[in-house]
Amino acid sequence: MVKQPSQINYGIQYLRSLAALGVLLCHYGSDLKNYPELAFLLSFGKLGVHIFFLISGYIITLSLLNYNYYPKHFFKFLLKRSVRIEPVYIITILLTLFSFYLFNHFSSFKGGDLPFIPGQFFAHVFYIVPFTKWSFYNNIFWTLGVEFQFYLLMGCVYFIKNSMFFRIIFLILFSLTVFIPFANATNLLSNYGAIFALGISSLHFQQSRNKWYLSIMILDAIIIYLHDGYLILFLLTISILIIYLFKYKIAILNFLGKISYSLYVIHPLIFIYINGITKKTIPNLINYELLFLCVQITTALGLAYVFYLLIEKPTIAISKKIVYR
């Protein structure tokens, strides 16, 4: 019998919303030339990426446990995840390529060229850009590659044995991979192993209250402090408390959580369009930096919601129909 999730974890939804908004504010706030202190504060929004990795460790493990996953289901798991995340991702890539093709017909555009190169395109589709000579179409796409590496590891390895001993050993080794000096480590799962492992062990401890998983959480906290610093450790600790303690629905945060993936993926392209259109139509608005920032955020949220309704929501429904038998 397939075990279905019993309820929405609103803490996860709230973290998704805050992480996506943080990354957006980091990017949009960089234009606040007249408010350097605020721009500096908003730059910490980039740490939202680490929250996304923690969430993935927690929620992917929860999903696979709930649906009685075994490695023999790997290709269905991969299909399920691809249906869930790739349409938004690929359509954003195509829109980016088309947009730069369009922009280059205007002499005032200073953004450079972004030609369609089949090798570069398929390197994005299969999340192997860091292992090729190509660069990312957009810098935020590197995080999706790390997520995909995590899916491969969980789908192929973590559920080989339904044994606490096996899981503890796996989590210890996974956490310690952060100290392996790989080249280009920033784009590799190993660089964030302790964060993903913290998400996994947090779920197991929440479900079982087993002290072994608590020990793994403490180990991960020490590793994260040594590897990433106290600020990220503090942020992730607060995130775990939110997952554990927040049980009630807050409509606005729940809404932002729903559109968080679309918002995260599409917001850099929206930024380019908003700035370009504003400079052509109402250039004086840019001088009112805080007002313009509000316009940017509101527009990004609105268009992300449209993206969610047209693309993401239907693919979520399709993904849910793919079950493990």
Coordinates of C-alpha atoms in Angstrom, one line a residue, residues 13-246:
Q13 CA 6.3 26.3 2.2
Y14 CA 7.3 29.3 4.2
L15 CA 11.0 28.5 3.9
R16 CA 10.6 28.2 0.1
S17 CA 8.9 31.6 -0.1
L18 CA 11.6 33.3 2.1
A19 CA 14.5 31.6 0.2
A20 CA 13.1 32.6 -3.2
L21 CA 12.4 36.1 -2.1
G22 CA 15.9 36.3 -0.6
V23 CA 17.6 35.4 -3.8
L24 CA 15.4 37.8 -5.8
L25 CA 16.1 40.7 -3.4
C26 CA 19.8 39.9 -3.6
H27 CA 19.8 40.3 -7.3
Y28 CA 17.3 43.2 -7.6
G29 CA 18.8 45.1 -4.6
S30 CA 22.2 45.2 -6.2
D31 CA 21.0 48.3 -8.2
L32 CA 20.4 50.4 -5.1
K33 CA 23.3 52.8 -5.6
N34 CA 21.8 55.4 -3.3
Y35 CA 21.1 52.9 -0.5
P36 CA 24.4 51.0 -0.1
E37 CA 23.5 49.8 3.4
L38 CA 20.2 48.3 2.2
A39 CA 21.9 46.8 -0.8
F40 CA 24.5 45.2 1.5
L41 CA 21.7 43.8 3.7
L42 CA 19.8 42.4 0.8
S43 CA 22.9 40.8 -0.6
F44 CA 22.6 38.2 2.2
G45 CA 19.5 36.9 0.3
K46 CA 21.9 34.7 -1.7
L47 CA 22.0 32.4 1.3
G48 CA 18.5 31.4 0.3
V49 CA 20.2 28.8 -1.9
H50 CA 21.4 27.0 1.2
I51 CA 17.9 26.9 2.5
F52 CA 16.7 25.3 -0.8
F53 CA 19.4 22.6 -0.4
L54 CA 18.3 21.9 3.2
I55 CA 14.7 21.7 2.0
S56 CA 15.6 19.2 -0.8
G57 CA 17.4 17.0 1.7
Y58 CA 14.2 16.9 3.8
I59 CA 11.4 16.8 1.3
I60 CA 12.9 14.4 -1.3
T61 CA 13.7 11.9 1.5
L62 CA 10.1 12.4 2.9
S63 CA 8.6 11.9 -0.6
L64 CA 10.5 8.7 -1.3
L65 CA 9.7 7.2 2.1
N66 CA 6.1 8.1 1.8
Y67 CA 5.8 6.3 -1.6
N68 CA 7.7 3.2 -0.5
Y69 CA 10.6 3.9 -2.9
Y70 CA 13.1 1.3 -3.9
P71 CA 16.1 1.7 -6.4
K72 CA 14.2 -0.5 -8.9
H73 CA 11.9 2.6 -9.3
F74 CA 14.8 4.8 -10.2
F75 CA 13.8 5.6 -13.7
K76 CA 10.2 6.4 -12.7
F77 CA 11.7 8.7 -9.9
L78 CA 13.8 10.4 -12.5
L79 CA 10.9 10.8 -14.8
K80 CA 8.7 12.1 -12.0
R81 CA 11.3 14.8 -11.0
S82 CA 12.0 15.7 -14.6
V83 CA 8.3 16.3 -15.3
R84 CA 8.1 18.3 -12.1
I85 CA 11.1 20.7 -12.7
E86 CA 12.2 20.6 -16.4
P87 CA 9.3 22.3 -18.2
V88 CA 9.7 25.5 -16.2
Y89 CA 13.5 25.3 -16.6
I90 CA 13.6 24.5 -20.3
I91 CA 10.9 27.1 -21.2
T92 CA 13.0 29.7 -19.2
I93 CA 16.1 28.7 -21.2
L94 CA 14.2 29.0 -24.5
L95 CA 12.8 32.4 -23.5
T96 CA 16.2 33.6 -22.5
L97 CA 17.7 32.6 -25.9
F98 CA 14.8 34.2 -27.7
S99 CA 15.0 37.3 -25.6
F100 CA 18.7 37.9 -26.3
Y101 CA 18.1 37.2 -30.0
L102 CA 15.4 39.9 -29.9
F103 CA 17.4 42.3 -27.8
N104 CA 20.3 42.2 -30.2
H105 CA 18.1 43.8 -32.8
F106 CA 18.1 47.0 -30.7
S107 CA 21.3 49.1 -31.0
S108 CA 20.8 50.3 -27.4
F109 CA 21.1 46.8 -25.9
K110 CA 24.5 46.3 -24.2
G111 CA 24.0 42.8 -22.9
G112 CA 26.0 41.0 -25.6
D113 CA 25.1 38.0 -27.7
L114 CA 23.7 34.6 -26.5
P115 CA 23.6 32.4 -29.6
F116 CA 21.9 29.0 -29.7
I117 CA 24.7 26.4 -29.6
P118 CA 23.3 22.8 -29.5
G119 CA 26.1 21.5 -27.2
Q120 CA 25.5 24.3 -24.7
F121 CA 21.7 23.8 -24.8
F122 CA 21.8 20.1 -24.2
A123 CA 24.5 20.5 -21.5
H124 CA 21.8 22.6 -19.7
V125 CA 19.1 20.1 -20.3
F126 CA 21.1 17.3 -18.8
Y127 CA 22.7 19.4 -16.0
I128 CA 26.3 18.8 -17.1
V129 CA 27.4 22.4 -17.8
P130 CA 30.1 22.4 -15.1
F131 CA 31.7 19.4 -16.8
T132 CA 31.9 21.0 -20.2
K133 CA 33.5 24.1 -21.8
W134 CA 30.2 25.9 -21.9
S135 CA 29.0 28.6 -19.4
F136 CA 25.5 28.8 -17.9
Y137 CA 22.9 30.9 -19.7
N138 CA 22.0 32.3 -16.3
N139 CA 24.1 31.9 -13.2
I140 CA 21.3 30.7 -11.0
F141 CA 21.0 27.5 -13.1
W142 CA 24.0 26.0 -11.3
T143 CA 21.8 25.2 -8.3
L144 CA 19.5 23.1 -10.4
G145 CA 22.6 21.0 -11.5
V146 CA 23.5 20.4 -7.8
E147 CA 19.9 19.4 -7.1
F148 CA 19.9 17.0 -10.0
Q149 CA 23.1 15.4 -8.7
F150 CA 21.3 14.9 -5.3
Y151 CA 18.4 13.2 -7.1
L152 CA 20.8 10.8 -8.7
L153 CA 22.5 10.0 -5.4
M154 CA 19.3 9.5 -3.5
G155 CA 17.6 7.5 -6.2
C156 CA 20.5 5.1 -6.8
V157 CA 22.2 4.8 -3.4
Y158 CA 20.3 5.9 -0.3
F159 CA 17.5 3.3 -0.5
I160 CA 19.6 0.3 -1.4
K161 CA 19.1 -1.0 2.2
N162 CA 16.3 -0.2 4.6
S163 CA 18.7 -0.2 7.5
M164 CA 19.4 2.5 10.0
F165 CA 23.0 1.4 10.2
F166 CA 23.4 1.8 6.4
R167 CA 21.7 5.3 6.5
I168 CA 23.9 6.5 9.4
I169 CA 27.1 5.4 7.5
F170 CA 25.8 7.0 4.3
L171 CA 25.0 10.3 6.1
I172 CA 28.4 10.5 7.8
L173 CA 30.3 9.8 4.5
F174 CA 28.0 12.2 2.6
S175 CA 28.6 15.0 5.1
L176 CA 32.3 14.6 5.0
T177 CA 32.5 15.0 1.2
V178 CA 32.6 18.8 1.8
F179 CA 36.3 18.4 2.7
I180 CA 37.2 16.6 -0.6
P181 CA 39.1 19.3 -2.7
F182 CA 37.4 18.7 -6.0
A183 CA 38.1 21.2 -8.8
N184 CA 35.1 23.4 -9.5
A185 CA 33.6 22.3 -6.2
T186 CA 31.1 25.1 -6.1
N187 CA 29.0 23.4 -8.8
L188 CA 29.3 19.9 -7.2
L189 CA 26.9 18.2 -4.7
S190 CA 29.9 17.3 -2.5
N191 CA 30.4 21.0 -1.6
Y192 CA 26.9 21.0 0.1
G193 CA 26.8 17.4 1.3
A194 CA 26.5 18.4 5.0
I195 CA 23.6 20.7 4.2
F196 CA 21.6 18.0 2.3
A197 CA 22.6 15.5 5.0
L198 CA 21.3 17.8 7.7
G199 CA 17.9 18.0 5.9
I200 CA 17.8 14.2 5.6
S201 CA 18.7 13.6 9.3
S202 CA 16.3 16.3 10.4
L203 CA 13.5 14.4 8.8
H204 CA 14.5 11.1 10.3
F205 CA 14.9 12.6 13.8
Q206 CA 11.5 14.3 13.5
Q207 CA 9.9 11.0 12.6
S208 CA 11.7 8.6 15.0
R209 CA 13.3 10.8 17.7
N210 CA 16.3 8.4 17.3
K211 CA 19.4 9.8 19.0
W212 CA 21.6 8.5 16.2
Y213 CA 20.0 10.9 13.8
L214 CA 20.4 13.7 16.4
S215 CA 24.1 12.8 16.5
I216 CA 24.3 13.2 12.7
M217 CA 22.6 16.6 13.0
I218 CA 25.2 17.7 15.5
L219 CA 28.0 16.4 13.3
D220 CA 26.5 18.3 10.3
A221 CA 26.2 21.4 12.3
I222 CA 30.0 21.2 13.2
I223 CA 30.9 20.5 9.6
I224 CA 28.7 23.4 8.3
Y225 CA 30.3 25.8 10.8
L226 CA 33.8 24.7 9.7
H227 CA 33.1 24.7 6.0
D228 CA 30.5 27.5 5.6
G229 CA 30.6 29.6 8.7
Y230 CA 28.4 30.5 11.6
L231 CA 25.9 32.6 9.6
I232 CA 24.8 29.8 7.4
L233 CA 24.7 27.4 10.4
F234 CA 22.5 29.9 12.2
L235 CA 20.2 30.3 9.2
L236 CA 19.8 26.5 8.7
T237 CA 19.2 26.0 12.4
I238 CA 16.4 28.5 12.3
S239 CA 15.1 26.8 9.2
I240 CA 14.9 23.4 10.9
L241 CA 13.0 25.0 13.8
I242 CA 10.5 26.5 11.3
I243 CA 10.0 23.1 9.7
Y244 CA 9.4 21.5 13.1
L245 CA 7.3 24.2 14.7
F246 CA 5.2 26.0 12.1

